[in-house]
Short mmCIF file of C-alpha atoms and ligand atoms in Angstrom, two decimals:
data_model
loop_
_atom_site.label_atom_id
_atom_site.label_comp_id
_atom_site.label_asym_id
_atom_site.label_seq_id
_atom_site.Cartn_x
_atom_site.Cartn_y
_atom_site.Cartn_z
CA MET V 25 17.03 5.84 -14.99
CA ASN V 26 17.57 2.12 -16.28
CA ASN V 27 18.73 0.59 -12.69
CA THR V 28 15.36 1.85 -10.92
CA LEU V 29 13.04 -0.27 -9.78
CA SER V 30 9.41 -0.58 -11.59
CA VAL V 31 6.43 -0.05 -9.06
CA VAL V 32 2.86 -0.44 -10.01
CA VAL V 33 0.40 1.05 -7.88
CA LEU V 34 -3.04 -0.05 -7.34
CA ILE V 35 -5.47 2.19 -5.94
CA SER V 36 -9.00 2.35 -5.43
CA GLY V 37 -9.76 6.05 -4.76
CA LYS V 38 -7.96 9.43 -3.42
CA GLY V 39 -4.73 8.02 -4.29
CA SER V 40 -2.87 10.74 -1.89
CA ASN V 41 -0.83 7.98 -1.23
CA LEU V 42 -0.24 7.20 -4.31
CA GLN V 43 0.81 11.15 -4.80
CA ALA V 44 3.18 10.75 -1.74
CA LEU V 45 4.80 7.93 -4.13
CA ILE V 46 4.69 9.92 -7.51
CA ASP V 47 6.64 12.84 -5.28
CA ALA V 48 9.50 11.08 -3.46
CA ALA V 49 9.84 9.19 -7.48
CA LYS V 50 10.20 12.76 -9.03
CA VAL V 51 13.91 13.27 -7.03
CA GLU V 52 16.54 12.08 -9.31
CA SER V 53 18.24 9.94 -6.62
CA TYR V 54 14.84 7.80 -5.93
CA PRO V 55 15.54 4.56 -6.55
CA ALA V 56 11.91 3.67 -7.90
CA ARG V 57 9.56 4.78 -10.37
CA ILE V 58 6.14 4.17 -11.33
CA SER V 59 5.14 2.56 -14.18
CA ALA V 60 1.58 2.28 -14.20
CA VAL V 61 -1.16 2.58 -11.66
CA ILE V 62 -4.66 0.93 -11.48
CA SER V 63 -7.63 1.12 -10.07
CA ASN V 64 -10.50 -1.15 -10.26
CA ARG V 65 -12.89 2.38 -10.09
CA ASP V 66 -13.14 3.99 -12.39
CA ASP V 67 -14.10 7.04 -10.39
CA ALA V 68 -11.03 6.87 -8.65
CA ASP V 69 -9.06 10.45 -8.14
CA GLY V 70 -5.92 8.76 -8.33
CA LEU V 71 -6.13 8.18 -11.79
CA ARG V 72 -5.88 11.70 -12.45
CA ARG V 73 -3.47 12.23 -10.53
CA ALA V 74 -1.77 9.58 -12.58
CA GLN V 75 -2.85 11.78 -15.28
CA ASP V 76 -1.42 14.86 -14.45
CA ALA V 77 2.36 13.43 -13.67
CA GLY V 78 2.21 11.34 -17.23
CA ILE V 79 1.91 8.18 -16.25
CA ALA V 80 0.14 5.26 -17.66
CA TRP V 81 -2.91 4.07 -15.99
CA LYS V 82 -5.68 1.72 -16.23
CA VAL V 83 -9.02 1.10 -15.08
CA LEU V 84 -9.94 -2.83 -14.59
CA SER V 85 -13.33 -2.85 -12.93
CA HIS V 86 -14.26 -5.64 -10.86
CA ARG V 87 -17.80 -5.39 -12.17
CA ASP V 88 -16.88 -6.88 -15.43
CA TYR V 89 -15.71 -9.90 -14.28
CA ALA V 90 -18.06 -13.02 -12.55
CA ASP V 91 -15.80 -13.73 -9.26
CA ARG V 92 -12.65 -12.68 -7.56
CA GLU V 93 -10.75 -15.27 -8.87
CA SER V 94 -11.54 -14.01 -13.07
CA TYR V 95 -11.16 -10.21 -11.72
CA ASP V 96 -7.47 -11.15 -9.98
CA ARG V 97 -6.46 -13.30 -12.85
CA ALA V 98 -6.97 -10.25 -15.40
CA LEU V 99 -5.50 -8.11 -12.67
CA MET V 100 -2.28 -10.07 -12.50
CA GLU V 101 -2.44 -10.39 -16.73
CA LEU V 102 -2.40 -6.03 -16.41
CA ILE V 103 -0.16 -5.96 -13.56
CA ASP V 104 2.00 -8.05 -15.86
CA SER V 105 2.31 -6.54 -18.78
CA PHE V 106 4.24 -3.64 -16.70
CA ASN V 107 6.66 -5.77 -15.62
CA PRO V 108 7.07 -4.19 -12.13
CA GLY V 109 9.56 -5.90 -9.84
CA LEU V 110 7.06 -4.43 -7.46
CA VAL V 111 3.27 -3.69 -6.45
CA ALA V 112 2.05 -1.36 -3.95
CA LEU V 113 -1.28 -1.75 -3.21
CA ALA V 114 -2.58 2.31 -2.23
CA GLY V 115 -5.88 2.33 -1.09
CA PHE V 116 -6.85 -0.58 -2.89
CA MET V 117 -10.16 -1.60 -1.04
CA ARG V 118 -10.11 -5.10 -1.97
CA ILE V 119 -9.67 -8.32 -0.61
CA LEU V 120 -6.69 -10.49 -3.04
CA SER V 121 -7.01 -14.21 -4.37
CA GLU V 122 -5.11 -16.43 -2.80
CA ASP V 123 -3.19 -17.04 -6.70
CA PHE V 124 -2.85 -13.24 -6.89
CA VAL V 125 -0.88 -12.91 -3.69
CA GLN V 126 0.90 -15.90 -4.15
CA HIS V 127 1.88 -14.89 -7.32
CA TYR V 128 3.66 -11.37 -5.94
CA TYR V 129 4.47 -12.72 -2.90
CA GLY V 130 7.85 -10.95 -1.45
CA ARG V 131 7.05 -8.16 -3.98
CA LEU V 132 3.69 -6.98 -2.68
CA LEU V 133 3.33 -4.10 -0.09
CA ASN V 134 -0.02 -2.81 1.27
CA ILE V 135 -0.27 0.68 3.06
CA HIS V 136 -2.80 0.19 6.55
CA PRO V 137 -4.20 3.01 8.49
CA SER V 138 -3.90 1.69 12.08
CA LEU V 139 -0.79 0.16 14.28
CA LEU V 140 -1.38 -3.49 13.02
CA PRO V 141 -2.07 -5.89 14.19
CA LYS V 142 -4.46 -3.79 15.71
CA TYR V 143 -7.41 -2.57 13.85
CA LYS V 144 -7.44 -4.89 10.96
CA GLY V 145 -10.36 -4.50 8.68
CA LEU V 146 -11.99 -1.06 7.70
CA ASN V 147 -12.76 2.02 9.76
CA THR V 148 -9.86 1.45 11.75
CA HIS V 149 -10.04 5.28 12.77
CA GLN V 150 -13.71 5.44 14.28
CA ARG V 151 -13.04 2.34 15.65
CA VAL V 152 -9.83 3.55 17.43
CA LEU V 153 -12.16 6.19 19.00
CA ASP V 154 -14.61 4.20 19.96
CA ARG V 155 -12.44 2.12 22.22
CA GLY V 156 -10.57 5.45 23.19
CA GLU V 157 -7.29 4.66 22.67
CA ARG V 158 -4.70 7.01 23.03
CA GLN V 159 -1.84 6.10 20.01
CA HIS V 160 -3.10 5.50 16.69
CA GLY V 161 -0.92 5.03 13.51
CA ALA V 162 0.00 3.54 9.92
CA SER V 163 1.85 0.72 9.35
CA VAL V 164 3.51 -0.39 6.06
CA HIS V 165 3.81 -4.53 5.63
CA PHE V 166 4.55 -7.26 2.84
CA VAL V 167 0.90 -9.02 1.79
CA THR V 168 0.61 -12.57 2.73
CA LEU V 169 -2.33 -14.84 2.65
CA GLU V 170 -3.44 -13.57 6.21
CA LEU V 171 -5.67 -10.07 5.48
CA ASP V 172 -3.93 -6.93 6.82
CA GLY V 173 -1.67 -9.71 8.84
CA GLY V 174 1.79 -9.93 6.94
CA PRO V 175 5.00 -8.50 7.95
CA LEU V 176 5.74 -5.55 9.28
CA VAL V 177 8.08 -3.08 7.89
CA LEU V 178 7.36 0.45 8.63
CA GLN V 179 4.90 1.89 11.43
CA SER V 180 4.02 5.21 12.29
CA GLN V 181 2.51 6.41 15.38
CA VAL V 182 -0.05 9.46 15.85
CA LEU V 183 -1.41 10.41 19.19
CA VAL V 184 -5.45 10.54 19.34
CA LEU V 185 -6.41 14.04 20.80
CA SER V 186 -9.13 14.59 22.58
CA GLY V 187 -11.94 16.61 20.09
CA ASP V 188 -10.69 14.26 17.50
CA THR V 189 -13.47 12.81 15.13
CA ALA V 190 -12.67 10.21 12.39
CA GLU V 191 -11.55 12.95 10.14
CA THR V 192 -9.16 14.82 11.70
CA LEU V 193 -7.62 11.56 12.84
CA ALA V 194 -7.33 9.79 9.34
CA ALA V 195 -5.98 13.48 8.27
CA ARG V 196 -2.46 13.12 10.65
CA VAL V 197 -2.60 9.26 9.85
CA LEU V 198 -1.91 10.11 6.48
CA GLU V 199 0.81 12.52 7.08
CA GLN V 200 2.37 9.54 8.34
CA GLU V 201 1.34 7.18 5.34
CA HIS V 202 2.61 9.53 3.29
CA ILE V 203 6.10 9.26 5.05
CA ILE V 204 6.94 5.40 5.66
CA TYR V 205 5.17 4.64 2.10
CA PRO V 206 7.65 6.05 0.10
CA GLN V 207 10.69 5.13 3.08
CA ALA V 208 9.88 1.61 2.50
CA VAL V 209 9.39 1.46 -1.21
CA LYS V 210 12.82 2.91 -1.48
CA TRP V 211 14.18 0.25 0.69
CA PHE V 212 12.57 -2.18 -1.06
CA ALA V 213 14.22 -0.32 -4.38
CA GLU V 214 17.67 -0.56 -2.89
CA GLY V 215 17.40 -4.20 -2.25
CA ARG V 216 17.65 -3.76 1.60
CA LEU V 217 14.30 -5.15 2.33
CA LYS V 218 13.51 -8.52 1.50
CA LEU V 219 11.24 -10.88 2.73
CA VAL V 220 12.94 -13.65 3.91
CA ASN V 221 11.44 -17.10 4.82
CA GLY V 222 8.21 -15.06 5.88
CA VAL V 223 10.43 -12.60 7.60
CA ALA V 224 10.48 -8.48 6.93
CA MET V 225 14.66 -8.29 6.80
CA LEU V 226 16.31 -4.79 6.57
CA ASP V 227 19.89 -4.84 5.22
CA SER V 228 19.52 -8.96 5.92
CA LYS V 229 18.72 -8.33 9.81
CA GLN V 230 15.01 -9.38 11.73
CA MET V 231 12.98 -5.71 11.19
CA ASN V 232 12.45 -4.65 14.78
CA HIS V 233 8.27 -4.40 14.88
CA GLY V 234 8.77 -1.59 16.70
CA THR V 235 7.53 1.73 15.43
CA HIS V 236 9.62 4.49 13.76
C1 LIG G 305 -5.26 5.66 2.88
O1 LIG G 305 -5.69 5.48 4.39
C2 LIG G 305 -4.99 3.47 3.43
O2 LIG G 305 -4.33 3.11 4.36
C3 LIG G 305 -6.10 2.99 3.31
O3 LIG G 305 -6.85 3.60 2.59
C4 LIG G 305 -6.65 5.05 2.97
C5 LIG G 305 -5.95 5.49 1.15
O4 LIG G 305 -6.25 6.59 0.77
N1 LIG G 305 -5.98 1.03 3.34
C6 LIG G 305 -6.39 0.63 3.33
O5 LIG G 305 -7.45 0.91 4.22
C7 LIG G 305 -6.53 -0.73 3.41
N2 LIG G 305 -7.13 -1.68 4.00
P1 LIG G 305 -5.55 7.12 -0.25
O6 LIG G 305 -6.30 6.66 -1.52
O7 LIG G 305 -5.44 8.94 -0.20
O8 LIG G 305 -3.83 6.71 -0.59
#
């Protein structure tokens, strides 16, 4: 247990990606453990998942702070009290301040429901359907100052089927998210995945941004 990586997971909602990380970390050989889950919403279902797994959880509501900078300062303080080696955003639906991103630079991962750089932002599934795309998917990336624009770590493709709705598509994309996020965290925890001079490297080689 002692040389496992400590991860703080930030959520805002359902927490199915959190669950995937919790489940991965149940395997003894998995090199990371979740030291805390923090939500900006007190009604996030993911908090129950943390509770059920015996993981420390906290709510820090953005409504209690005057602006993004003061909220993010309080959030950093709370995160740092758990001394994590990695912060994993898992459906944390907030834009992060520059100070926050700089503070965790190189140890801040996000999962996004699209094949980035396509479909940054919100409502990705509906936008993919509206554009008549045949391919969709999910991406794990390092977080940098460009929103949803940081270096890619892993992607997984999903075919868009005729008759798909935003909900059916989201469900298939989530299945992939639940595979690639624990994989990316594992690589990071093993010291194989690093952000070097703004480039995502796996085993000291620049990552191929093709899909997996
Ligand atoms: C996931 O699809 C995640 O990729 C997305 O929110 C969902 C959270 O689901 N994140 C974003 O859109 C971030 N911009 P979950 O709470 O069940 O993990």
